Short mmCIF file of N, CA and C in Angstrom, two decimals:
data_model
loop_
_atom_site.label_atom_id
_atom_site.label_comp_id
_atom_site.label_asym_id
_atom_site.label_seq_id
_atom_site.Cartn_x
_atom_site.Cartn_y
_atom_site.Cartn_z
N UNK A 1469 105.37 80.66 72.23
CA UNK A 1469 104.63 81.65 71.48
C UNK A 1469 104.96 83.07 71.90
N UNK A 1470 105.67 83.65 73.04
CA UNK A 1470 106.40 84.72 73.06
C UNK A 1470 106.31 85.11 72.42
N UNK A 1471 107.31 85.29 71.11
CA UNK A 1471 107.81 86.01 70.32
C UNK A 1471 106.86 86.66 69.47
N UNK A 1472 105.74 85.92 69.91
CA UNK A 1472 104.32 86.38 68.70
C UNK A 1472 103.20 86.68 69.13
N UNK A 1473 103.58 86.86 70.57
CA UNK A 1473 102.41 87.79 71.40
C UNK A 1473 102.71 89.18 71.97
N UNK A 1474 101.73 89.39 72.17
CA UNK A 1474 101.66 90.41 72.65
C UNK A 1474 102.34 91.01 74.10
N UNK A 1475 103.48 91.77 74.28
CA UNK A 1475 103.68 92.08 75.68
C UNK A 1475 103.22 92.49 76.41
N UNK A 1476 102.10 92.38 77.20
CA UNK A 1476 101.83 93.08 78.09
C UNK A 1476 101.68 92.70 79.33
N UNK A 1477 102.28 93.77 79.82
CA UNK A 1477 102.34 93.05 81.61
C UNK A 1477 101.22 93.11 82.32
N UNK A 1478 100.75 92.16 82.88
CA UNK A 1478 99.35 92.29 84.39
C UNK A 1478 99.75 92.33 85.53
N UNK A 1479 99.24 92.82 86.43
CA UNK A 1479 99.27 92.78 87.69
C UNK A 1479 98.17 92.66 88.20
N UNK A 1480 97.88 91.76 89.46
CA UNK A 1480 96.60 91.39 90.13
C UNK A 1480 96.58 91.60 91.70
N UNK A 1481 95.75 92.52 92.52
CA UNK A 1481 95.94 92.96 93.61
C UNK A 1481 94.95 92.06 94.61
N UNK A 1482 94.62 91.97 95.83
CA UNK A 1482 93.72 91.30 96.78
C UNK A 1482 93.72 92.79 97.34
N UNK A 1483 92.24 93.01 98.13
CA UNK A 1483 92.27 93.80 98.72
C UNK A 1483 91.32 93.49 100.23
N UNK A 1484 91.40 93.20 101.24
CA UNK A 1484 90.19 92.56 102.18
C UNK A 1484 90.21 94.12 102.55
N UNK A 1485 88.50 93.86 103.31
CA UNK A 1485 87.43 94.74 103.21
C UNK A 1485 88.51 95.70 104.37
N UNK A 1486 88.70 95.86 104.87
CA UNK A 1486 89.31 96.78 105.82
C UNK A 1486 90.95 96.67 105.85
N UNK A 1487 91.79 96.16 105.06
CA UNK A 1487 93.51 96.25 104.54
C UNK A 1487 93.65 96.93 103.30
N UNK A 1488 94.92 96.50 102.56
CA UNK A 1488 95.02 97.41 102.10
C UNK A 1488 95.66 96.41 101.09
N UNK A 1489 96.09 96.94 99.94
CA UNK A 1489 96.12 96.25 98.89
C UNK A 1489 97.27 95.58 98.61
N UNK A 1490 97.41 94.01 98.17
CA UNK A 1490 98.30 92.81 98.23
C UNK A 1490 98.81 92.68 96.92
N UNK A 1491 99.78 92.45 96.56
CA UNK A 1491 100.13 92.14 94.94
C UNK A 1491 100.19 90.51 94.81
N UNK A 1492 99.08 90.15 94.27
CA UNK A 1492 99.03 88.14 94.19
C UNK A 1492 99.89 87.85 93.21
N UNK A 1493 99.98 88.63 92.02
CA UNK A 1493 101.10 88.02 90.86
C UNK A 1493 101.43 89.62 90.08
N UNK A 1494 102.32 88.98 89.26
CA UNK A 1494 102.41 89.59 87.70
C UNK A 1494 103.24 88.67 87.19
N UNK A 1495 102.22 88.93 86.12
CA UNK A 1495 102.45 88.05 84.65
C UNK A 1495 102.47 88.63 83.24
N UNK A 1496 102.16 88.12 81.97
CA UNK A 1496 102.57 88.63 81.14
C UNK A 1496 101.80 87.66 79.85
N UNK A 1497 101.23 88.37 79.37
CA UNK A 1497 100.02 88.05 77.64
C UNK A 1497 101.10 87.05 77.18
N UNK A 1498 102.07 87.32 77.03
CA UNK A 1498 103.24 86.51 76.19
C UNK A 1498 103.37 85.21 76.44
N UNK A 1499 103.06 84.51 78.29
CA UNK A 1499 103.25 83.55 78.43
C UNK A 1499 101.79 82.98 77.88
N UNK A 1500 101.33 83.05 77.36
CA UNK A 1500 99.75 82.48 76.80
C UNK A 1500 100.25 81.57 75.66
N UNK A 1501 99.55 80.22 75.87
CA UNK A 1501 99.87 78.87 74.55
C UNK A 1501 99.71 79.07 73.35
N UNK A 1502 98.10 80.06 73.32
CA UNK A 1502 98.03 80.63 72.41
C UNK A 1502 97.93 82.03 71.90
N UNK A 1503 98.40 82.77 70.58
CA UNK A 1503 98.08 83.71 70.09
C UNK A 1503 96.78 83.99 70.62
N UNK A 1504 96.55 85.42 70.36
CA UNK A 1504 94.93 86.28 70.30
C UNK A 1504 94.99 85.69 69.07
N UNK A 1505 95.79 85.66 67.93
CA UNK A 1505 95.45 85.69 66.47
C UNK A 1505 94.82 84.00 66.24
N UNK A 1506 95.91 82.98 67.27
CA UNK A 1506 95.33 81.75 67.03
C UNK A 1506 93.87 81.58 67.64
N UNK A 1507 93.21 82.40 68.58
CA UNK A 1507 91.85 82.11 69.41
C UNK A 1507 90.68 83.00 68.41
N UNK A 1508 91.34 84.01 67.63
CA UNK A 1508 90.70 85.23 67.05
C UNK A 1508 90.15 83.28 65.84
N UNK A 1509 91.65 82.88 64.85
CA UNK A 1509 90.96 81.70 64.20
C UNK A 1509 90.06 80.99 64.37
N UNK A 1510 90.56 80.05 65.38
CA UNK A 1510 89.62 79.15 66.01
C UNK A 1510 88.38 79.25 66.49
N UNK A 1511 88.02 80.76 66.97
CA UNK A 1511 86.77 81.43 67.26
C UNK A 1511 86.27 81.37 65.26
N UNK A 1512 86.89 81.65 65.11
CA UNK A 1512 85.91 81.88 63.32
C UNK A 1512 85.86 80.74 62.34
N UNK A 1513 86.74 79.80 62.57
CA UNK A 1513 86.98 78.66 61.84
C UNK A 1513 85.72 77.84 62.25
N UNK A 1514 85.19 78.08 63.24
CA UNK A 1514 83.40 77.37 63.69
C UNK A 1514 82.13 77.89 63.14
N UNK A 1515 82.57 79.13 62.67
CA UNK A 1515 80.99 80.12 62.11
C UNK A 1515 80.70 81.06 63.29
N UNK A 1516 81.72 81.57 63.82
CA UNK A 1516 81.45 82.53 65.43
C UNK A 1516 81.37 83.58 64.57
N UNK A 1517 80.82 84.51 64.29
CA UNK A 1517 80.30 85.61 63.43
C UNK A 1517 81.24 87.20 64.31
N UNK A 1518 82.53 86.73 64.47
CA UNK A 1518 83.18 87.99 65.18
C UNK A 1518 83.61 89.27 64.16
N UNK A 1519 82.73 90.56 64.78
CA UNK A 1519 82.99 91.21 64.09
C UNK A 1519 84.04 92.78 64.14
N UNK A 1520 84.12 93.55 63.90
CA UNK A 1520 85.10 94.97 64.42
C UNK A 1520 84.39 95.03 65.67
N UNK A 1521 85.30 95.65 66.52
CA UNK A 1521 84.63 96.01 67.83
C UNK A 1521 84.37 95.00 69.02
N UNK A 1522 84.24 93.88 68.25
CA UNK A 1522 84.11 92.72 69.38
C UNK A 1522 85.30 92.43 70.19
N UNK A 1523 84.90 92.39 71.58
CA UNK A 1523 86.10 91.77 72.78
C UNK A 1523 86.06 90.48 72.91
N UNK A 1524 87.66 90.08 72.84
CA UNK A 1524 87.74 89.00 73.23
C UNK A 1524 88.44 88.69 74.28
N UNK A 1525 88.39 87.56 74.92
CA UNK A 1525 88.62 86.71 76.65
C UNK A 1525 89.47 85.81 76.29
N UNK A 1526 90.99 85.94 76.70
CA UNK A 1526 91.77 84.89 76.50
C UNK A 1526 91.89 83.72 77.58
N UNK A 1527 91.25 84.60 78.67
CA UNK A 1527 91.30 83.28 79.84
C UNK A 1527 92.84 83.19 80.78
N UNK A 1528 92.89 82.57 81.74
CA UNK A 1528 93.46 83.05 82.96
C UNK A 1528 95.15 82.98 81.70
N UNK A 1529 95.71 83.92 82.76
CA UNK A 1529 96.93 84.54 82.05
C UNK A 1529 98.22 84.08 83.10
N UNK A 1530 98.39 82.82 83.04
CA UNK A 1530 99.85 82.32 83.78
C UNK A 1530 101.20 82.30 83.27
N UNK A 1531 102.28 82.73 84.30
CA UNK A 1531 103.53 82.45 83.92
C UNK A 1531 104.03 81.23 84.41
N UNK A 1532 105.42 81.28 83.80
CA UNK A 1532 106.27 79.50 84.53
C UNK A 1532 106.85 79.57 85.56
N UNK A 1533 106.40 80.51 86.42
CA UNK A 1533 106.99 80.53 88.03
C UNK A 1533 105.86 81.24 88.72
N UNK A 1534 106.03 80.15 90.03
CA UNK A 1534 104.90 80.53 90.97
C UNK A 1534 104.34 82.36 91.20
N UNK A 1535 105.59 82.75 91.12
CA UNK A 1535 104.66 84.40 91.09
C UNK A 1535 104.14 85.22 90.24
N UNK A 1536 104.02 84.26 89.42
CA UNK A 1536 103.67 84.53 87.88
C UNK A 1536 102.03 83.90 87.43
N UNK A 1537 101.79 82.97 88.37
CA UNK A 1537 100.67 82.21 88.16
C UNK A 1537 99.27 83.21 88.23
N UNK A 1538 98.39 82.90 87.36
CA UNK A 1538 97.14 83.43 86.97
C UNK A 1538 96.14 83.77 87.76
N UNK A 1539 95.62 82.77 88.69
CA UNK A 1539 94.75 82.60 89.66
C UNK A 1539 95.20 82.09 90.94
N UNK A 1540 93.99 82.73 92.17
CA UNK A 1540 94.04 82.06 93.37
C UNK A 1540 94.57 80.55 93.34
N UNK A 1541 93.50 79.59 92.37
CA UNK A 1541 93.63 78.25 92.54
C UNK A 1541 95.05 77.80 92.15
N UNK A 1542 95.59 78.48 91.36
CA UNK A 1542 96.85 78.20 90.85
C UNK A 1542 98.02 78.57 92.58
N UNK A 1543 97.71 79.98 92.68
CA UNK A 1543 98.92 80.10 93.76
C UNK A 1543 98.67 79.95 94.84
N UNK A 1544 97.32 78.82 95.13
CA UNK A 1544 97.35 78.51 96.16
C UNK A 1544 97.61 77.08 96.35
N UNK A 1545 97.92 76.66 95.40
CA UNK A 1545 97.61 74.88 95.20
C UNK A 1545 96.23 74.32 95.47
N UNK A 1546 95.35 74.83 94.75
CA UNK A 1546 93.96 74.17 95.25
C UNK A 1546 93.68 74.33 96.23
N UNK A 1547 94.03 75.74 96.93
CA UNK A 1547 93.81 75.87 98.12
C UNK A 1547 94.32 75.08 99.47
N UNK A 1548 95.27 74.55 98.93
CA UNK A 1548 95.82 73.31 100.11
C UNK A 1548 97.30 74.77 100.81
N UNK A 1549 97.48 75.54 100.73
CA UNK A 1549 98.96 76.46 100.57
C UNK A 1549 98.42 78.14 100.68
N UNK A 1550 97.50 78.35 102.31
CA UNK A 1550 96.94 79.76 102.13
C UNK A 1550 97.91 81.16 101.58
N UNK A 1551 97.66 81.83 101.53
CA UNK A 1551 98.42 82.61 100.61
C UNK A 1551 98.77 84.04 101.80
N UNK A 1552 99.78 84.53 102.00
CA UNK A 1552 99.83 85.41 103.41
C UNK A 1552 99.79 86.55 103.00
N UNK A 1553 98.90 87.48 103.17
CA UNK A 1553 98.64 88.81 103.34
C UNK A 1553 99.77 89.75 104.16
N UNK A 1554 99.81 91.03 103.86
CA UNK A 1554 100.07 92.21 104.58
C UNK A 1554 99.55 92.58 106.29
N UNK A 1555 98.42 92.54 106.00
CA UNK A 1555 97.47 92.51 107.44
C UNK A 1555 97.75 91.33 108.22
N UNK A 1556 98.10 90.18 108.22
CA UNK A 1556 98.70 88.93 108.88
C UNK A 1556 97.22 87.73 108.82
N UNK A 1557 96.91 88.15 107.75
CA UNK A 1557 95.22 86.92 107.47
C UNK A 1557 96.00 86.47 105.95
N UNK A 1558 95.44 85.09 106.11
CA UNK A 1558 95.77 84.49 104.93
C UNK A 1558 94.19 84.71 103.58
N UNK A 1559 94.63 83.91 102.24
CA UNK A 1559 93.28 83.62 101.57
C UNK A 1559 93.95 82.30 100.81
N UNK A 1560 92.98 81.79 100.69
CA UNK A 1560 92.57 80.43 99.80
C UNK A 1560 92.32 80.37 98.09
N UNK A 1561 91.18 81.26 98.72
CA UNK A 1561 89.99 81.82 97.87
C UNK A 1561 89.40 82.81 98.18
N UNK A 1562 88.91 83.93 97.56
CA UNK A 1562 88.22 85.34 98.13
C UNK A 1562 86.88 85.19 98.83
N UNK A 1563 87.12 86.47 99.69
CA UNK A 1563 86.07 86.37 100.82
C UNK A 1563 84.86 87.53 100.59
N UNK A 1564 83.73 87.67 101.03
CA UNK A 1564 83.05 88.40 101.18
C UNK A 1564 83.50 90.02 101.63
N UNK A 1565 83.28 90.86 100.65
CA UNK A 1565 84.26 92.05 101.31
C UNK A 1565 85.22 92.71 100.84
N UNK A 1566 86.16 91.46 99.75
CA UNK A 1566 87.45 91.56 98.90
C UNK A 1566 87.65 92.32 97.85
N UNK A 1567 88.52 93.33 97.58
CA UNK A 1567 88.23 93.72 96.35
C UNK A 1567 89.79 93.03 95.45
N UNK A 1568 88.98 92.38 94.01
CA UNK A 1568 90.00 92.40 93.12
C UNK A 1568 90.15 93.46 92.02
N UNK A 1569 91.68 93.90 92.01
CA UNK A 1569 92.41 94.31 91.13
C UNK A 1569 92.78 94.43 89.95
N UNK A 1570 92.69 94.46 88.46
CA UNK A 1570 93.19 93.97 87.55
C UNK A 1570 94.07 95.47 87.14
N UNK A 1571 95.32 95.26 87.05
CA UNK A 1571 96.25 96.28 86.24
C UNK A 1571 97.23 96.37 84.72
N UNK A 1572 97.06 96.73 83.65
CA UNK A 1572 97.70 95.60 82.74
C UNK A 1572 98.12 97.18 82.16
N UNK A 1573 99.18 97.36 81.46
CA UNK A 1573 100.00 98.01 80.79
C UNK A 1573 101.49 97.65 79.85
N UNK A 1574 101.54 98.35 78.91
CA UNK A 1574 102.82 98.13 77.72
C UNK A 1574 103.93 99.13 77.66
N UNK A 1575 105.40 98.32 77.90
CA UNK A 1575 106.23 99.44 78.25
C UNK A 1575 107.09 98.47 77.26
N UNK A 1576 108.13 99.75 76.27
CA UNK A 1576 109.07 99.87 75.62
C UNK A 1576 110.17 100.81 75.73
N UNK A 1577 111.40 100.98 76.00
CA UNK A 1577 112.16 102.06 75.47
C UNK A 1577 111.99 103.00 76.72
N UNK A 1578 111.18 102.78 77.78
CA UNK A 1578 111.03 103.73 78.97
C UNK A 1578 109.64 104.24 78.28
N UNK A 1579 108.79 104.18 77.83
CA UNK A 1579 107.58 104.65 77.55
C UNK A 1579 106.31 103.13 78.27
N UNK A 1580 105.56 103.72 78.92
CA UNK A 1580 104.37 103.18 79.46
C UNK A 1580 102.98 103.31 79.12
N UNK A 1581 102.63 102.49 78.30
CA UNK A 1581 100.91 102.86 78.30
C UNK A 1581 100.26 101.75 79.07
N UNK A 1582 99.42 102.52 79.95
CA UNK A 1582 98.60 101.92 80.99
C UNK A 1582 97.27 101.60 80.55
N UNK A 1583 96.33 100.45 81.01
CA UNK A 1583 95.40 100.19 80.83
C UNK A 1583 94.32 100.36 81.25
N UNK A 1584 94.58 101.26 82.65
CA UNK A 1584 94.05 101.53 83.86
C UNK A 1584 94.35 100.34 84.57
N UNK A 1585 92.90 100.17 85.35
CA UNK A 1585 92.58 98.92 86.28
C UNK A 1585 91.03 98.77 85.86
N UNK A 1586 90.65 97.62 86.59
CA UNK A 1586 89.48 97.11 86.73
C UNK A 1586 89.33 96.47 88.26
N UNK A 1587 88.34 97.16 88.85
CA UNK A 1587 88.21 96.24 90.40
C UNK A 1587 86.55 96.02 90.34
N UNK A 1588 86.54 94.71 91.06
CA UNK A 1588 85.37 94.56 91.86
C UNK A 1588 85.49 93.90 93.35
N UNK A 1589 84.57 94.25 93.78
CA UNK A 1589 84.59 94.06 95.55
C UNK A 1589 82.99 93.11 95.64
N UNK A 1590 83.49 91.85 96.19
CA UNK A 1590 83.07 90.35 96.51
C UNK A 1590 82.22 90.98 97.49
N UNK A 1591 80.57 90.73 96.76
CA UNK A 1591 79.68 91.21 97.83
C UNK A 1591 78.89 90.01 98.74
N UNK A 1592 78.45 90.06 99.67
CA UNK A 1592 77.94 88.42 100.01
C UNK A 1592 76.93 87.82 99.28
N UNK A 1593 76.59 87.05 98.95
CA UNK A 1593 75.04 86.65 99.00
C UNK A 1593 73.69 86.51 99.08
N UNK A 1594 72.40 86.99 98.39
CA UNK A 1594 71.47 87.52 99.50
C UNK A 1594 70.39 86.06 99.96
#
């Protein structure tokens, strides 16, 4: 489905509470099974009442090589394969403290439009 998605590149950072920031993947909208246009259907083909303005969630965004993969659980193997940091600490799974990353932008021709980022930082429990 390439050819009929959308390009855009992601990037996903780890950040533990006192290091500094890790690059876990980049990937790309394109490797997705399905279209936005096929999920945009299937969301409406049920009676989902989607209208202008509404966001939609395509769900974890993997490529076909390990540094490409979507999630922790993915590049870690179920957590069986800790994942090695900058600072010399591994992760599994995120810790209390962590901040994640999201970076996603569209480049053609040497032109870049950025998406910003999105972070949140893994607070404990109360």
């Amino acid at each position: 489905n390439g050819k009929h998605s959308f390009d855009i590149h992601l990037e996903a950072y780890l950040k533990p509470a006192d290091g500094s920031d890790n690059l876990l993947t980049k990937s790309n909208f394109r490797y997705m099974y399905w279209t936005m246009s096929q999920q945009l259907t299937h969301h409406t083909s049920n009676g989902c009442p989607v209208t202008s303005g509404d966001m939609m969630g395509s769900g974890t965004i993997s490529g076909p090589s390990p540094d490409s993969y979507g999630s922790l659980l993915e590049l870690t193997w179920k957590g069986e394969r800790p994942l090695a940091l900058t600072d010399g600490t591994s992760r599994t799974f995120v810790e209390d403290g962590d901040t994640v990353t999201l970076r996603g932008y569209c480049e053609k021709d040497h032109v870049r439009i950025g998406f910003g980022e999105c972070s949140g930082k893994i607070l404990p429990s109360l």
